[in-house]
mmCIF file of N, CA and C in Angstrom:
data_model
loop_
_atom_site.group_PDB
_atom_site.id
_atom_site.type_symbol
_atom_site.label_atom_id
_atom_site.label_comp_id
_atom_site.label_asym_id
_atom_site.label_seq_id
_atom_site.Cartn_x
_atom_site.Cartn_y
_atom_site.Cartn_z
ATOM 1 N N UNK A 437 -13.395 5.852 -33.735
ATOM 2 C CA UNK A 437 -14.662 6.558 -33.596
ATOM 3 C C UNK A 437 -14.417 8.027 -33.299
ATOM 4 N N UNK A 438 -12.971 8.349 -33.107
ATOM 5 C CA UNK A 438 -12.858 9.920 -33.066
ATOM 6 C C UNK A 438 -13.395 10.706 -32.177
ATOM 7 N N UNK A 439 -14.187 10.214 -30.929
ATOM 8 C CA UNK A 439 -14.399 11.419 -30.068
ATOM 9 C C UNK A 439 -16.073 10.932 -30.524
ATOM 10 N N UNK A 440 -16.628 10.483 -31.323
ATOM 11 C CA UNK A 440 -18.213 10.381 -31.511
ATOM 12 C C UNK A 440 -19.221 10.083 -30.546
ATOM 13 N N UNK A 441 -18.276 8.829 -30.466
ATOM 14 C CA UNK A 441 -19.715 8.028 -29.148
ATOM 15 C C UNK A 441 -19.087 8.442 -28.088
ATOM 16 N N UNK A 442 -19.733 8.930 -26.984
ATOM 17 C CA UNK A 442 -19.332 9.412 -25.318
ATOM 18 C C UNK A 442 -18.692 8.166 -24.969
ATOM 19 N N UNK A 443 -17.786 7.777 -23.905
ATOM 20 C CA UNK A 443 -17.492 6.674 -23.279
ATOM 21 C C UNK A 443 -17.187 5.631 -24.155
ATOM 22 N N UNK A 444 -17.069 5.521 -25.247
ATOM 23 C CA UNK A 444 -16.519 4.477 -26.093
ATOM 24 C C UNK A 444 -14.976 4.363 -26.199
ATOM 25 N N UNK A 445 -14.653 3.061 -25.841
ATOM 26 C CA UNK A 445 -13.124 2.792 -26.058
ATOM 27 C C UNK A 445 -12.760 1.360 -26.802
ATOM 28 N N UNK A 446 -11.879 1.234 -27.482
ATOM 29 C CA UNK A 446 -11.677 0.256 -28.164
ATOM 30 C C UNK A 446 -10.486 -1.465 -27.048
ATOM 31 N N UNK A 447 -11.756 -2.149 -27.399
ATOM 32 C CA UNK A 447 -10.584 -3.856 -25.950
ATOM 33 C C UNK A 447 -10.338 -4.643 -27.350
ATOM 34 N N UNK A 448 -9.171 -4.747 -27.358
ATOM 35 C CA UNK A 448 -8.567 -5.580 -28.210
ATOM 36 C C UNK A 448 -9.039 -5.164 -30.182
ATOM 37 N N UNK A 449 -9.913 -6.031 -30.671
ATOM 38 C CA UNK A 449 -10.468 -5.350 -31.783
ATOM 39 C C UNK A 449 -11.522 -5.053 -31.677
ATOM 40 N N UNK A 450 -12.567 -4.945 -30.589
ATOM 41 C CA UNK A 450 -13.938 -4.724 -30.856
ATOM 42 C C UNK A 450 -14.248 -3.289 -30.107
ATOM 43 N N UNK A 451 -14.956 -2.309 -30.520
ATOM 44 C CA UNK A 451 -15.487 -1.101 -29.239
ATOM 45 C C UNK A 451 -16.762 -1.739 -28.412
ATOM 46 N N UNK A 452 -16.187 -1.178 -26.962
ATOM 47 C CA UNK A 452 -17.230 -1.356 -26.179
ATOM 48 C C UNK A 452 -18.062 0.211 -26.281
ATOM 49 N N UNK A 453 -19.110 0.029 -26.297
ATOM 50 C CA UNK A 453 -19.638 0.970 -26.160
ATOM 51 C C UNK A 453 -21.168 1.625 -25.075
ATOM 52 N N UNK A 454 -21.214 2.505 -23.946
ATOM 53 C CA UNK A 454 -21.703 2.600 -22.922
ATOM 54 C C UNK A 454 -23.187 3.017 -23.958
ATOM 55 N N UNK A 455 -24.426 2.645 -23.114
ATOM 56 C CA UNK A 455 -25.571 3.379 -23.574
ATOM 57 C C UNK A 455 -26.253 4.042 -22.320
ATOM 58 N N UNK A 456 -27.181 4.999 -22.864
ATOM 59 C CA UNK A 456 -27.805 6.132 -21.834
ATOM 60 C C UNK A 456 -28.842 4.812 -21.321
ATOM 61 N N UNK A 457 -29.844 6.230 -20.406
ATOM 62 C CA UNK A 457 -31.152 5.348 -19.768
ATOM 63 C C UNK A 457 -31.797 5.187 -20.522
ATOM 64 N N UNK A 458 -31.488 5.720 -21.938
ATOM 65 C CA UNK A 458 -32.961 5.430 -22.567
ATOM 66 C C UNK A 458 -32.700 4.280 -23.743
ATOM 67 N N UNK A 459 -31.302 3.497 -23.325
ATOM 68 C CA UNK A 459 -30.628 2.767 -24.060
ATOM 69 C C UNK A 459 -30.188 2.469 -24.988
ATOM 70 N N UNK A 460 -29.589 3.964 -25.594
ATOM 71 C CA UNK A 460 -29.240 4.386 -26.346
ATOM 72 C C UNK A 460 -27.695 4.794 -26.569
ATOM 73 N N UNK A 461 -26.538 4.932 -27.381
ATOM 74 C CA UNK A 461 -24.863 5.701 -27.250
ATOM 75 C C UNK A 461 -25.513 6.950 -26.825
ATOM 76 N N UNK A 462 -24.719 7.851 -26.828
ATOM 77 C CA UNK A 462 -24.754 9.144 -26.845
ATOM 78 C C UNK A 462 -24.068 9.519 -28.130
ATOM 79 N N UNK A 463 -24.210 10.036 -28.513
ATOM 80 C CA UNK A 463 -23.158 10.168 -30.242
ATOM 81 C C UNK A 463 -23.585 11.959 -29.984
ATOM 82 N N UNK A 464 -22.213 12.670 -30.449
ATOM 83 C CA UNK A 464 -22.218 14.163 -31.001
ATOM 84 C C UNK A 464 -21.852 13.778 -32.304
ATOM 85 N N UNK A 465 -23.042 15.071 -32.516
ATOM 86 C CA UNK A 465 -22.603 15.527 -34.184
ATOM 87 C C UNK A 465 -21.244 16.110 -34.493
ATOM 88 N N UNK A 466 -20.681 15.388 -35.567
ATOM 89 C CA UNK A 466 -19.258 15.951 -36.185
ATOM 90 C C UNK A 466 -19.736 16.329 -37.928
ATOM 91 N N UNK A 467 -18.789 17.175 -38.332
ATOM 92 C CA UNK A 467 -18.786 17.328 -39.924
ATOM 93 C C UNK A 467 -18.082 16.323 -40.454
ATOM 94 N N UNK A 468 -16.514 16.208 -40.012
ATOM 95 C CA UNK A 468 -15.955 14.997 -40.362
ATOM 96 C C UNK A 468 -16.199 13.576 -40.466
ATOM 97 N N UNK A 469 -15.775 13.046 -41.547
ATOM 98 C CA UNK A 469 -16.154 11.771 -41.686
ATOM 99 C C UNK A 469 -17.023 10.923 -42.319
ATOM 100 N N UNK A 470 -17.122 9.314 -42.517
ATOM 101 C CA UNK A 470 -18.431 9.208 -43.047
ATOM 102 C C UNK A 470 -19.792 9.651 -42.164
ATOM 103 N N UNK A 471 -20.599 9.713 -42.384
ATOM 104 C CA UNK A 471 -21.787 9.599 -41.684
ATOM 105 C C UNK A 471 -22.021 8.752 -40.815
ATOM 106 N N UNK A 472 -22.736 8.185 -39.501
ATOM 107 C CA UNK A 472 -23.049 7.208 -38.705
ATOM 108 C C UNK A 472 -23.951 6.729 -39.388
ATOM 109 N N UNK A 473 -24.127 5.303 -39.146
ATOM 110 C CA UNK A 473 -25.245 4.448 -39.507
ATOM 111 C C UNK A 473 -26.108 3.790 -38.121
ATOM 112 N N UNK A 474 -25.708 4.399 -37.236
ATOM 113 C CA UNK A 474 -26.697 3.772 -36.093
ATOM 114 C C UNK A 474 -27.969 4.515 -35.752
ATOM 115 N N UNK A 475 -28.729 4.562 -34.826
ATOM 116 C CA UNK A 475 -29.582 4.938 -34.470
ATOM 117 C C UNK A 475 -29.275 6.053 -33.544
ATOM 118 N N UNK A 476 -30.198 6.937 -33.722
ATOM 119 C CA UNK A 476 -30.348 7.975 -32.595
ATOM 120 C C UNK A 476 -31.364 7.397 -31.601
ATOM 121 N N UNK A 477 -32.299 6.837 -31.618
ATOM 122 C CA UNK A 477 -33.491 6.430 -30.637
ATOM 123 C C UNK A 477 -33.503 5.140 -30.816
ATOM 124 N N UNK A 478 -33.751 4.018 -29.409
ATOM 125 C CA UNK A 478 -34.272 3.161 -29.249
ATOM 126 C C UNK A 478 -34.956 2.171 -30.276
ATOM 127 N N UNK A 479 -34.809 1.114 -30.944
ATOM 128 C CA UNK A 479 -35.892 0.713 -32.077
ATOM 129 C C UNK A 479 -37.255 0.568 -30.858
ATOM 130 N N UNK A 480 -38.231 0.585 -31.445
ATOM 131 C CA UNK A 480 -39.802 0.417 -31.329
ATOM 132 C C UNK A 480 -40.143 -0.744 -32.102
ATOM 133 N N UNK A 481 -39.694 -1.722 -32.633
ATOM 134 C CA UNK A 481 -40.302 -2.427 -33.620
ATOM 135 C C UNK A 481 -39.964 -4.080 -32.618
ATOM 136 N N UNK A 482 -40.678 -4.887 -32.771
ATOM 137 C CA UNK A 482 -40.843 -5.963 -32.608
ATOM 138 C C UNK A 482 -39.470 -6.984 -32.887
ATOM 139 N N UNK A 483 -39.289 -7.919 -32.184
ATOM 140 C CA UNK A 483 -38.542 -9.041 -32.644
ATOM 141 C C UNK A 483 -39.281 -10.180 -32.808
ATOM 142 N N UNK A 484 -38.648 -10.467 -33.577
ATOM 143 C CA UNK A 484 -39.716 -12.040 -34.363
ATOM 144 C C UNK A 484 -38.714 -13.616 -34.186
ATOM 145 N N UNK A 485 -38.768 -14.449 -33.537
ATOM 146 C CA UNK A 485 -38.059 -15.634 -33.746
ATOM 147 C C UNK A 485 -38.534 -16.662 -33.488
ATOM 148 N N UNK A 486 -38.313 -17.292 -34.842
ATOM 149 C CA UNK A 486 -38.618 -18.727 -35.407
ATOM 150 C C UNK A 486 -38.054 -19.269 -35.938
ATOM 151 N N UNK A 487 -38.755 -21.157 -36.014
ATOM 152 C CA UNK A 487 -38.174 -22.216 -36.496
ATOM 153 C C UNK A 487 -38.258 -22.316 -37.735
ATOM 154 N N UNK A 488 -37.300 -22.469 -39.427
ATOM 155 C CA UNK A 488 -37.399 -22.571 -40.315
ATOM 156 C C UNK A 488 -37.984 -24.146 -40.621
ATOM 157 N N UNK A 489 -39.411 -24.575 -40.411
ATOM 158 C CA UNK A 489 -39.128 -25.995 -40.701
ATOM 159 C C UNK A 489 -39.080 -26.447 -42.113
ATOM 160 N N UNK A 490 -38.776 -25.695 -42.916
ATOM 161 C CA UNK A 490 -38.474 -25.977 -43.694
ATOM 162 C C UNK A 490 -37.245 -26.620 -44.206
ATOM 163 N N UNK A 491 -36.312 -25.574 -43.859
ATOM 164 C CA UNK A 491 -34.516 -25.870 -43.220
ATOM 165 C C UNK A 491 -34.574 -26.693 -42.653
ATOM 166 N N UNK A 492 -35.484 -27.116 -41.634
ATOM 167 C CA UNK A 492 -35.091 -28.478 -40.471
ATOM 168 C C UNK A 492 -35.175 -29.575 -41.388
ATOM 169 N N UNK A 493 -36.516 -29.760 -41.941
ATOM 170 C CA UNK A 493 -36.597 -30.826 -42.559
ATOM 171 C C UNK A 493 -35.418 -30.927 -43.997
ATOM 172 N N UNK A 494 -34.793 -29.819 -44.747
ATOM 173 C CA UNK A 494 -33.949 -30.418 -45.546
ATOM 174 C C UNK A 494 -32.441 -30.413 -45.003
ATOM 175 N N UNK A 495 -31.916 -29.957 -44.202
ATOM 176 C CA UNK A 495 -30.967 -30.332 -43.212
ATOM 177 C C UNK A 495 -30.896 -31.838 -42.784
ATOM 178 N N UNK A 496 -32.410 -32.626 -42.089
ATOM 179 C CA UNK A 496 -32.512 -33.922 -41.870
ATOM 180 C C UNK A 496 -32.337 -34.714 -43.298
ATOM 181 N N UNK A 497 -32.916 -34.364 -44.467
ATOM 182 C CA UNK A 497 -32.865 -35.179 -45.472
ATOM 183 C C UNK A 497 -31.588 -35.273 -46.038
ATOM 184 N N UNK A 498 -30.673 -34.190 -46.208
ATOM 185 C CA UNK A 498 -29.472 -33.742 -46.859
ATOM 186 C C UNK A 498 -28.069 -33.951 -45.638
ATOM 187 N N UNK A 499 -28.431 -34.267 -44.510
ATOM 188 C CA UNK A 499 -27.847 -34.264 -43.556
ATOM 189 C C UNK A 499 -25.981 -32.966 -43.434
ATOM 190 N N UNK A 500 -27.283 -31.912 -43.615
ATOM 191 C CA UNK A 500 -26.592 -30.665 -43.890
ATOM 192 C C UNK A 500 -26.574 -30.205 -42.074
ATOM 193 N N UNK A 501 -25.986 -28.917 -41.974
ATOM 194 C CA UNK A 501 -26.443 -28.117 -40.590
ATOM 195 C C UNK A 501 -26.885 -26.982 -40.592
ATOM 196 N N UNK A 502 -27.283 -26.124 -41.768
ATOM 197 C CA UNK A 502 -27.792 -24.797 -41.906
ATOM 198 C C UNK A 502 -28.638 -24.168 -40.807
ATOM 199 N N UNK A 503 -28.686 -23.187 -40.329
ATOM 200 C CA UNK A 503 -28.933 -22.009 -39.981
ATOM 201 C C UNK A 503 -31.028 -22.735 -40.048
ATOM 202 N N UNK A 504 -31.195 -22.946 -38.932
ATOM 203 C CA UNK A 504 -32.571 -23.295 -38.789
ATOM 204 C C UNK A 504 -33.510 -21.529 -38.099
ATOM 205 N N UNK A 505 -33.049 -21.163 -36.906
ATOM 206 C CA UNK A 505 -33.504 -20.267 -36.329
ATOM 207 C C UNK A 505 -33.217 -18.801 -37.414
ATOM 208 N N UNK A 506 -34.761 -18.293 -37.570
ATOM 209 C CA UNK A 506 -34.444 -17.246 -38.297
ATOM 210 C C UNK A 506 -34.817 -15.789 -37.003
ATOM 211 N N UNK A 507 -34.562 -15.258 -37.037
ATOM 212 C CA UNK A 507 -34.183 -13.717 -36.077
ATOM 213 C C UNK A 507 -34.475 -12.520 -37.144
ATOM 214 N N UNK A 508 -36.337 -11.885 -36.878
ATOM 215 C CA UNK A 508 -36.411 -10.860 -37.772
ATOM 216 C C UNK A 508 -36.873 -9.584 -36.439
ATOM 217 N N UNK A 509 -35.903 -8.487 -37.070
ATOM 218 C CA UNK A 509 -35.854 -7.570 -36.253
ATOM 219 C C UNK A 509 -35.773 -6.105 -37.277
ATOM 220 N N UNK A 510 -36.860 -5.538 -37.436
ATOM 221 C CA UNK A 510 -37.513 -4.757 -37.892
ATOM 222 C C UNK A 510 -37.329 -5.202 -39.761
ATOM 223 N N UNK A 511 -36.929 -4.762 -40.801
ATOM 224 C CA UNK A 511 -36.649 -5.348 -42.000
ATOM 225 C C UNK A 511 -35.503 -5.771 -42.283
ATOM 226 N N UNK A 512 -34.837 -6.554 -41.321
ATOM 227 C CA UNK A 512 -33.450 -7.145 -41.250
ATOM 228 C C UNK A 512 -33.995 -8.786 -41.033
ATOM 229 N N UNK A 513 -33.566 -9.197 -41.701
ATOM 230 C CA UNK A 513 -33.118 -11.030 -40.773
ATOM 231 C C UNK A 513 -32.289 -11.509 -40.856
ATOM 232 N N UNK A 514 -32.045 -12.368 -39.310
ATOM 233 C CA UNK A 514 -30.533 -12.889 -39.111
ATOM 234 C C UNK A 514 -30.848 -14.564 -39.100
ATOM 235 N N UNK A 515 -30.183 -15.596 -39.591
ATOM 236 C CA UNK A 515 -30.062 -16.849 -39.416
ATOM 237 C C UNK A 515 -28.972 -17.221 -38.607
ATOM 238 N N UNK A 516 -29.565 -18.028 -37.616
ATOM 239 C CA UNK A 516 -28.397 -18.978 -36.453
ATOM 240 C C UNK A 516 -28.856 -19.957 -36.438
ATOM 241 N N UNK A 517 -27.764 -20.372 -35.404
ATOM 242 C CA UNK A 517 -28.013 -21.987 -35.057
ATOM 243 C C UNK A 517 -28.626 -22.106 -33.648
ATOM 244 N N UNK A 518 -28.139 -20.287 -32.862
ATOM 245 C CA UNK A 518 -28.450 -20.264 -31.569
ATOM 246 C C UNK A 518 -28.590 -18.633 -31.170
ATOM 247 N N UNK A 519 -29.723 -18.645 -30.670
ATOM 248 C CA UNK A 519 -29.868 -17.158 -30.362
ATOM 249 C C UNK A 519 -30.136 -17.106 -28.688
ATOM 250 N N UNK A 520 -29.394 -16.030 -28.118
ATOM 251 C CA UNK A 520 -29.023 -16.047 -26.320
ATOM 252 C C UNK A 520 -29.986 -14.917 -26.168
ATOM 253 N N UNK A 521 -30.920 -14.838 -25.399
ATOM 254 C CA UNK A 521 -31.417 -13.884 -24.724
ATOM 255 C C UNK A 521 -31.015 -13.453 -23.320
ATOM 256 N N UNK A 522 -30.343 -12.713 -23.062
ATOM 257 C CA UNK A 522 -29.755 -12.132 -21.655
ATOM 258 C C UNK A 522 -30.647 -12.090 -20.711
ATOM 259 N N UNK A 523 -30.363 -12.966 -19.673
ATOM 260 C CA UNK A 523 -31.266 -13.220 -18.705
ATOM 261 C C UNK A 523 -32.508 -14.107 -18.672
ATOM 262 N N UNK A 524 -32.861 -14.755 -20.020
ATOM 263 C CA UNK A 524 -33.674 -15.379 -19.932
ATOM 264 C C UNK A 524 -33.378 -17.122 -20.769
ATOM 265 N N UNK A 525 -32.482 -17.074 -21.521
ATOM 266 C CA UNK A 525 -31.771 -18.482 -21.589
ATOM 267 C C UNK A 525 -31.064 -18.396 -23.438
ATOM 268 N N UNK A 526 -31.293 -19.685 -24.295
ATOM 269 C CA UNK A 526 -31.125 -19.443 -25.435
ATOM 270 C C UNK A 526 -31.720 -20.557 -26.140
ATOM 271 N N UNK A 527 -32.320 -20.278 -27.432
ATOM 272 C CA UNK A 527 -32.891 -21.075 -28.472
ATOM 273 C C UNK A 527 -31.647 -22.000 -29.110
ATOM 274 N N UNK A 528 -31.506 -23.139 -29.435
ATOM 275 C CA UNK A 528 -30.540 -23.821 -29.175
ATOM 276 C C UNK A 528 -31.342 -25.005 -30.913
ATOM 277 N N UNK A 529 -30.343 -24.840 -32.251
ATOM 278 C CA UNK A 529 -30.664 -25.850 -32.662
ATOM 279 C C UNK A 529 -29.204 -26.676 -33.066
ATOM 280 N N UNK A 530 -29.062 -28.127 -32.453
ATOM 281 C CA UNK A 530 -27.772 -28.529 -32.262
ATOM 282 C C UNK A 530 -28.193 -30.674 -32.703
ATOM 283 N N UNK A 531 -28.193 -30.554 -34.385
ATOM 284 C CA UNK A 531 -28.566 -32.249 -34.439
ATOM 285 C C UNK A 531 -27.419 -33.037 -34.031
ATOM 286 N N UNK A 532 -26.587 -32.679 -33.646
ATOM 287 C CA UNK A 532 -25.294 -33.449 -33.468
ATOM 288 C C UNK A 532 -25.679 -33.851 -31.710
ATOM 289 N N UNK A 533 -26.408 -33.418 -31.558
ATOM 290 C CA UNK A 533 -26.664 -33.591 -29.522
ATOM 291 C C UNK A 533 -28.134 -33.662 -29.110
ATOM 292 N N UNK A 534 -29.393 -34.364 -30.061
ATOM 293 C CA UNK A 534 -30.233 -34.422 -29.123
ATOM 294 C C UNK A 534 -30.908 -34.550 -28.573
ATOM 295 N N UNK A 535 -31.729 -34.413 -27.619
ATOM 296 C CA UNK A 535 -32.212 -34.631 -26.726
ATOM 297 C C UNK A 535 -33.039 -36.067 -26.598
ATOM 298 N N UNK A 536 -32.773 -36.258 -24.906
ATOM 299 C CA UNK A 536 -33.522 -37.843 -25.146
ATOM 300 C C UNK A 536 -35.161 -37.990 -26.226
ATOM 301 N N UNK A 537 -35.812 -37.184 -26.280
ATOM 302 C CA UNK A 537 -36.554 -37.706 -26.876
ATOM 303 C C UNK A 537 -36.436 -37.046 -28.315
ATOM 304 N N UNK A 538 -35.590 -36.819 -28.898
ATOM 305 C CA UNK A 538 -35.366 -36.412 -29.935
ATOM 306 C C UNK A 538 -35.302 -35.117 -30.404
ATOM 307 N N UNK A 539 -35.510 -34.378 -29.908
ATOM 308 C CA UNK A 539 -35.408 -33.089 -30.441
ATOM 309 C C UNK A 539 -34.137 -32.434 -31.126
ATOM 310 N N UNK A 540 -33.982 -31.616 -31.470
ATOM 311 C CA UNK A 540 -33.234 -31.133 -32.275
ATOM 312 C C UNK A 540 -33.299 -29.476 -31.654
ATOM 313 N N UNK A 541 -34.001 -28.937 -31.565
ATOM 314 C CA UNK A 541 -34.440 -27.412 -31.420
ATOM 315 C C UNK A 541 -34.586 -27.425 -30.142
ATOM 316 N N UNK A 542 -34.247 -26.804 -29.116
ATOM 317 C CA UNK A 542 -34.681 -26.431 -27.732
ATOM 318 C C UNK A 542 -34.926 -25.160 -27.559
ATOM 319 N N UNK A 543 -35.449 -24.653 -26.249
ATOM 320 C CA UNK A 543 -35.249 -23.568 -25.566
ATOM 321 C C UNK A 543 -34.166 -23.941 -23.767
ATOM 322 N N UNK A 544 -33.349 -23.264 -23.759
ATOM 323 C CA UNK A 544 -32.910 -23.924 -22.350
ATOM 324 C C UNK A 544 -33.295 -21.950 -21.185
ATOM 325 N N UNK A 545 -33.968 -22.435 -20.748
ATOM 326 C CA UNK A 545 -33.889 -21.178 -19.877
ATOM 327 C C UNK A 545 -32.691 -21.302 -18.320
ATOM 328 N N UNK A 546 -32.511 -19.799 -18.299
ATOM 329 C CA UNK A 546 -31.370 -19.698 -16.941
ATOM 330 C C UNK A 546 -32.594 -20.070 -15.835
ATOM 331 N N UNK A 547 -31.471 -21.183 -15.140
ATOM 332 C CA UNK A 547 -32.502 -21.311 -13.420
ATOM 333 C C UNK A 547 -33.206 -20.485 -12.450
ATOM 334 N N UNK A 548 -32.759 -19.516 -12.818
ATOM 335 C CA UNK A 548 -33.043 -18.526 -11.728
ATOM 336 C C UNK A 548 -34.837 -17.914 -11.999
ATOM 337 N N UNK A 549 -34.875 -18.369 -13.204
ATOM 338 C CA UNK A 549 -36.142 -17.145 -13.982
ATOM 339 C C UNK A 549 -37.399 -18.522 -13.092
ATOM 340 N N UNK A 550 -38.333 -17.611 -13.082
ATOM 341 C CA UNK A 550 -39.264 -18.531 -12.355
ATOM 342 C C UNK A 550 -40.414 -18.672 -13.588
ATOM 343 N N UNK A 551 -40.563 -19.735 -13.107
ATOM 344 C CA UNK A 551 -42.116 -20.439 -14.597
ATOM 345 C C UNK A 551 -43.608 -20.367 -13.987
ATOM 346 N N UNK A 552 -44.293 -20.140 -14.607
ATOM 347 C CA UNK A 552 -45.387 -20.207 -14.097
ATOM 348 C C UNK A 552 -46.286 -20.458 -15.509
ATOM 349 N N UNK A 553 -46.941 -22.186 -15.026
ATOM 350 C CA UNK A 553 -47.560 -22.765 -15.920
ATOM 351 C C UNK A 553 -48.722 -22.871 -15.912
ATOM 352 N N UNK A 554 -49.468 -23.131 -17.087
ATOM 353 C CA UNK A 554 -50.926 -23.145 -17.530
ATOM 354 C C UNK A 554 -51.045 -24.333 -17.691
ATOM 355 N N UNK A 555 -52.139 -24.982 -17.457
ATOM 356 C CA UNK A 555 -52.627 -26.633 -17.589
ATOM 357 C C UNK A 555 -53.677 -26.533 -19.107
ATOM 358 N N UNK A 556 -53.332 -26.859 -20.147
ATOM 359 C CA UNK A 556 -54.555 -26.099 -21.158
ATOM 360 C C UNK A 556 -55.165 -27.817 -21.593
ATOM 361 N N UNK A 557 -56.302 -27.683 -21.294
ATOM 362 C CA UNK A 557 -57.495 -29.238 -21.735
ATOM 363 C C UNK A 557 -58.297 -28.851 -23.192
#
């Protein structure tokens, strides 16, 4: 990265890289090089995540394991099997394990986060 991103150093093969308060790198402009492809500002745009039931159901018929959870984050989408939200738990689709009453798809949240439920009639 040449001096680009402030505080960036390379652990093993991957860069860690520090972000500001506004949760962002710090990156200086250089002439050299390709161009950056990251962001200067924060995205603003929404994250979207959902169940493909479509995928679920031909996964069950085909007894395939494809990529059920789709992850859309601004005009990008990502397919997993499991997406972790930091601090708040992870979307979990695992047919090889589950659950007593059958499920396939979970949410498991970390213990610590407190719930507060609605009774809806």
């Amino acid at each position: 990265m040449d001096g680009r991103i402030e505080g960036a150093f390379k652990e093993g093969r991957r860069w860690k890289i520090p972000v500001s308060s506004n949760g962002m790198p710090k990156i200086s402009r250089k002439k050299k090089g390709p161009k950056g492809r990251w962001r200067v500002y924060k995205q603003e745009i929404m994250t979207f995540i959902h169940v493909n039931q479509i995928q679920l159901r031909s996964n069950l018929k085909n007894k395939t394991h494809d990529p059920v959870i789709s992850v859309k984050m601004g005009g990008d989408t990502f397919l997993s099997n499991e997406v972790k939200i930091p601090g708040i738990g992870r979307l979990i689709y695992d047919p090889e394990h589950k659950k007593n009453c059958g499920a396939t798809v979970w949410f498991e949240i970390d213990p610590d986060i407190p719930l507060k439920l609605s009774r809806f009639t």
